[in-house]
Amino acid sequence: MDNSRFSFGGMVSEGTCYIGRETPCPMHKDVDPSFHFAIEYLPDRMEILDSDRPAPRPNGFSGSIVWDTGFVRCHQEGLEWNPNMAKVTGVVWGWPSSHGVIVATKIEHIHPFLEVAKSQILAQL
């Protein structure tokens, strides 16, 4: 869904959507499972829903927010899902190409950095 448009409340985003599932982190010198998680990225197994273009290059996902929609959990628990149940879980930063995954940093390790950055920006105003 290259350059798709997503809107929810006041948030509007145009970008490429990718839906995948979490998978074990690869053994790689830059990946630490206590800080990172991996999402499958297997272009040969993808189903492109509304485009005749090939799958997006995984290195283009760097900086993308990763959401856990909670949809599967709700379905398993027999609950009615709504978008308010979605939570940000991380930010994509890497693609160890031989492992078939995209790697993200867990949000709990990004949040403290954002708080410091916010403080520094506000101090300059």
XYZ file of N, CA and C in Angstrom:
375
model
N 0.841 -1.169 0.000
C 0.000 0.000 0.000
C 0.888 1.235 0.000
N 1.704 1.350 -0.999
C 2.640 2.445 -1.119
C 1.908 3.776 -1.167
N 2.395 4.736 -0.390
C 1.821 6.077 -0.335
C 0.328 6.057 -0.017
N -0.068 5.171 0.886
C -1.467 5.122 1.301
C -1.736 6.261 2.272
N -2.984 6.539 2.480
C -3.371 7.610 3.390
C -4.100 6.987 4.575
N -3.671 7.345 5.763
C -4.267 6.852 6.993
C -4.680 8.050 7.815
N -5.887 8.022 8.362
C -6.296 9.104 9.244
C -7.087 8.522 10.417
N -6.850 9.103 11.577
C -7.547 8.699 12.794
C -7.629 9.933 13.670
N -8.825 10.398 13.945
C -8.982 11.634 14.710
C -8.292 12.765 13.964
N -7.382 13.466 14.633
C -6.652 14.578 14.015
C -5.362 14.157 13.351
N -5.027 12.873 13.392
C -3.768 12.411 12.813
C -3.983 11.955 11.377
N -3.141 12.467 10.472
C -3.179 12.061 9.079
C -1.763 11.676 8.677
N -1.628 10.535 8.028
C -0.317 10.060 7.614
C -0.388 9.516 6.199
N 0.575 9.872 5.402
C 0.700 9.287 4.079
C 2.007 8.524 4.054
N 1.950 7.275 3.757
C 3.154 6.468 3.762
C 2.870 5.071 3.283
N 3.795 4.202 3.542
C 3.665 2.811 3.155
C 3.296 1.996 4.381
N 2.218 1.277 4.306
C 1.797 0.424 5.414
C 2.369 -0.969 5.222
N 2.791 -1.561 6.313
C 3.264 -2.936 6.283
C 2.731 -3.629 7.525
N 2.131 -4.772 7.341
C 1.613 -5.541 8.462
C 2.439 -6.811 8.557
N 3.013 -7.040 9.723
C 3.821 -8.233 9.927
C 3.737 -8.670 11.368
N 4.308 -9.816 11.642
C 4.267 -10.306 13.011
C 5.668 -10.328 13.611
N 5.686 -10.214 14.929
C 6.954 -10.246 15.640
C 7.555 -11.645 15.538
N 8.868 -11.679 15.453
C 9.607 -12.928 15.349
C 10.864 -12.800 16.215
N 11.493 -13.893 16.595
C 12.698 -13.769 17.428
C 13.770 -12.901 16.759
N 14.500 -12.161 17.589
C 15.589 -11.322 17.073
C 16.681 -12.189 16.461
N 17.273 -11.722 15.375
C 18.370 -12.484 14.778
C 19.638 -12.355 15.617
N 20.506 -13.332 15.495
C 21.830 -13.234 16.106
C 22.632 -12.292 15.210
N 22.865 -11.086 15.701
C 23.557 -10.068 14.921
C 24.259 -9.142 15.906
N 25.440 -8.682 15.548
C 26.238 -7.864 16.470
C 25.544 -6.571 16.903
N 24.643 -6.038 16.094
C 23.973 -4.778 16.420
C 22.602 -4.959 17.068
N 22.176 -6.192 17.273
C 20.836 -6.452 17.792
C 20.934 -7.058 19.189
N 20.270 -6.402 20.142
C 20.216 -6.869 21.527
C 18.749 -7.070 21.887
N 18.308 -8.321 22.088
C 16.893 -8.575 22.365
C 16.332 -7.843 23.589
N 17.184 -7.370 24.482
C 16.655 -6.607 25.615
C 16.274 -5.179 25.200
N 16.794 -4.699 24.067
C 16.475 -3.364 23.558
C 15.663 -3.393 22.263
N 15.698 -4.494 21.548
C 15.125 -4.561 20.202
C 14.125 -5.700 20.058
N 13.328 -5.606 19.000
C 12.489 -6.724 18.574
C 12.505 -6.755 17.057
N 12.108 -7.894 16.504
C 12.157 -8.080 15.050
C 10.760 -8.357 14.509
N 10.544 -7.916 13.278
C 9.294 -8.146 12.559
C 9.658 -8.840 11.261
N 8.947 -9.923 10.942
C 9.234 -10.635 9.694
C 9.166 -9.696 8.509
N 10.118 -9.860 7.597
C 10.072 -9.120 6.332
C 10.540 -10.070 5.241
N 9.579 -10.737 4.614
C 9.854 -11.749 3.609
C 9.127 -11.378 2.313
N 9.750 -10.536 1.471
C 9.066 -10.054 0.264
C 8.535 -11.165 -0.640
N 9.202 -12.310 -0.680
C 8.748 -13.396 -1.552
C 7.448 -14.039 -1.054
N 7.070 -13.779 0.196
C 5.829 -14.331 0.760
C 4.737 -13.279 0.934
N 5.014 -12.040 0.545
C 4.057 -10.957 0.756
C 2.921 -10.991 -0.247
N 1.805 -10.482 0.206
C 0.666 -10.268 -0.663
C 0.449 -8.765 -0.745
N 0.666 -8.200 -1.916
C 0.470 -6.764 -2.126
C -1.011 -6.568 -2.438
N -1.695 -5.778 -1.611
C -3.148 -5.694 -1.704
C -3.685 -4.714 -2.733
N -3.069 -3.558 -2.872
C -3.678 -2.575 -3.766
C -2.650 -1.842 -4.614
N -1.674 -2.572 -5.112
C -0.659 -1.944 -5.946
C -0.045 -3.004 -6.842
N 0.440 -2.581 -7.988
C 1.139 -3.533 -8.859
C 2.648 -3.365 -8.728
N 3.078 -2.573 -7.757
C 4.504 -2.386 -7.501
C 5.043 -3.498 -6.616
N 6.349 -3.708 -6.637
C 6.932 -4.716 -5.740
C 6.898 -4.234 -4.292
N 7.225 -5.127 -3.373
C 7.269 -4.778 -1.957
C 8.259 -3.640 -1.728
N 7.972 -2.763 -0.775
C 8.897 -1.661 -0.483
C 10.215 -2.185 0.053
N 11.287 -1.446 -0.200
C 12.599 -1.839 0.314
C 12.598 -1.652 1.826
N 13.070 -2.643 2.566
C 13.001 -2.565 4.025
C 13.833 -1.442 4.629
N 14.922 -1.045 3.972
C 15.721 0.042 4.547
C 14.967 1.364 4.514
N 13.915 1.465 3.750
C 13.089 2.667 3.712
C 12.166 2.802 4.915
N 12.083 1.778 5.740
C 11.230 1.819 6.923
C 11.920 2.460 8.124
N 13.201 2.760 8.035
C 13.918 3.347 9.174
C 13.201 4.591 9.682
N 13.015 4.654 10.988
C 12.315 5.774 11.607
C 10.811 5.590 11.705
N 10.296 4.526 11.112
C 8.856 4.274 11.158
C 8.419 3.815 12.542
N 7.238 4.225 12.930
C 6.659 3.802 14.197
C 6.037 2.424 14.007
N 6.224 1.559 15.005
C 5.622 0.225 15.000
C 4.475 0.224 16.005
N 3.334 -0.224 15.544
C 2.142 -0.282 16.383
C 1.764 -1.731 16.655
N 1.295 -2.010 17.861
C 0.598 -3.254 18.155
C -0.864 -2.847 18.187
N -1.611 -3.259 17.191
C -3.006 -2.844 17.104
C -3.866 -3.476 18.186
N -3.434 -4.621 18.709
C -4.235 -5.332 19.699
C -5.361 -6.139 19.080
N -5.456 -6.105 17.756
C -6.562 -6.757 17.057
C -6.575 -8.266 17.289
N -5.424 -8.905 17.142
C -5.359 -10.365 17.301
C -5.689 -10.755 18.736
N -5.113 -10.030 19.702
C -5.386 -10.315 21.115
C -6.883 -10.208 21.403
N -7.515 -9.150 20.908
C -8.953 -8.972 21.133
C -9.741 -10.137 20.536
N -9.369 -10.529 19.340
C -10.062 -11.644 18.687
C -9.914 -12.928 19.520
N -8.702 -13.176 20.010
C -8.449 -14.373 20.812
C -9.217 -14.345 22.125
N -9.425 -13.159 22.687
C -10.119 -13.028 23.970
C -11.619 -12.776 23.809
N -12.096 -12.750 22.556
C -13.517 -12.549 22.304
C -13.987 -11.133 22.579
N -13.075 -10.166 22.536
C -13.417 -8.769 22.793
C -13.653 -8.026 21.484
N -14.448 -6.970 21.557
C -14.655 -6.118 20.388
C -13.489 -5.139 20.308
N -12.839 -5.090 19.155
C -11.662 -4.245 18.963
C -12.085 -2.854 18.514
N -11.299 -1.838 18.939
C -11.425 -0.503 18.370
C -10.027 0.112 18.305
N -9.816 1.112 17.454
C -8.483 1.681 17.239
C -7.829 2.263 18.490
N -8.608 2.633 19.485
C -8.019 3.163 20.719
C -7.185 2.133 21.468
N -7.310 0.881 21.116
C -6.549 -0.185 21.770
C -5.124 -0.300 21.229
N -4.832 0.364 20.122
C -3.500 0.288 19.515
C -2.476 1.034 20.361
N -1.277 0.481 20.434
C -0.196 1.093 21.207
C 1.085 1.102 20.386
N 1.848 2.180 20.515
C 3.161 2.248 19.875
C 4.095 1.336 20.659
N 4.817 0.470 19.950
C 5.720 -0.464 20.618
C 7.187 -0.243 20.278
N 7.470 0.531 19.225
C 8.870 0.746 18.876
C 9.058 1.610 17.652
N 10.342 1.784 17.290
C 10.722 2.556 16.107
C 11.731 1.727 15.313
N 11.464 1.556 14.030
C 12.330 0.765 13.154
C 13.661 1.473 12.951
N 14.744 0.720 12.984
C 16.066 1.302 12.716
C 16.939 0.425 11.839
N 16.657 -0.856 11.712
C 17.613 -1.686 10.996
C 17.003 -2.792 10.171
N 17.854 -3.310 9.312
C 17.475 -4.393 8.424
C 18.697 -5.263 8.181
N 18.949 -6.256 9.041
C 20.042 -7.183 8.747
C 19.605 -8.069 7.582
N 20.009 -7.719 6.384
C 19.438 -8.237 5.142
C 19.416 -9.758 5.012
N 20.331 -10.452 5.609
C 20.347 -11.904 5.440
C 19.406 -12.626 6.407
N 18.676 -11.893 7.245
C 17.841 -12.521 8.264
C 16.341 -12.460 7.988
N 15.883 -11.736 6.994
C 14.464 -11.672 6.672
C 13.619 -10.980 7.722
N 14.220 -9.977 8.390
C 13.490 -9.226 9.416
C 13.813 -7.743 9.323
N 12.907 -6.948 9.903
C 13.147 -5.537 10.163
C 13.309 -5.437 11.673
N 14.276 -4.654 12.153
C 14.538 -4.551 13.585
C 14.093 -3.183 14.096
N 13.454 -3.194 15.271
C 12.988 -1.957 15.901
C 13.503 -1.885 17.329
N 13.677 -0.654 17.807
C 14.021 -0.426 19.209
C 12.724 -0.340 19.997
N 12.663 -1.039 21.134
C 11.477 -1.021 21.983
C 11.210 0.403 22.469
N 9.951 0.797 22.500
C 9.569 2.164 22.833
C 10.010 2.570 24.233
N 10.073 1.629 25.166
C 10.478 1.994 26.522
C 11.928 2.471 26.592
N 12.719 2.176 25.561
C 14.103 2.651 25.515
C 14.223 3.964 24.732
N 13.186 4.322 24.029
C 13.167 5.572 23.264
C 12.542 6.692 24.087
N 11.559 6.362 24.881
C 10.814 7.356 25.654
C 11.714 8.246 26.514
N 12.687 7.697 27.275
C 13.555 8.573 28.083
C 14.338 9.573 27.230
N 14.809 9.132 26.074
C 15.514 10.043 25.159
C 14.596 11.185 24.727
N 13.360 10.861 24.392
C 12.418 11.897 23.958
C 12.127 12.894 25.069
N 12.044 12.425 26.299
C 11.801 13.322 27.438
C 12.965 14.299 27.617
N 14.199 13.809 27.493
C 15.378 14.683 27.608
C 15.389 15.685 26.459
N 15.126 15.218 25.247
C 15.107 16.108 24.080
C 14.043 17.190 24.248
N 12.875 16.818 24.728
C 11.796 17.780 24.952
C 12.224 18.835 25.971
N 12.844 18.404 27.058
C 13.314 19.343 28.086
C 14.322 20.333 27.521
N 15.232 19.835 26.716
C 16.258 20.690 26.133
C 15.654 21.693 25.150
N 14.692 21.262 24.383
C 14.021 22.166 23.428
C 13.257 23.243 24.186
N 12.510 22.843 25.214
C 11.727 23.818 25.984
C 12.640 24.818 26.707
N 13.805 24.348 27.132
C 14.751 25.247 27.826
C 15.286 26.321 26.883
N 15.311 26.056 25.597
C 15.814 27.019 24.617
C 14.770 28.039 24.194
N 13.528 27.814 24.519
C 12.456 28.742 24.112
C 12.415 29.979 24.969
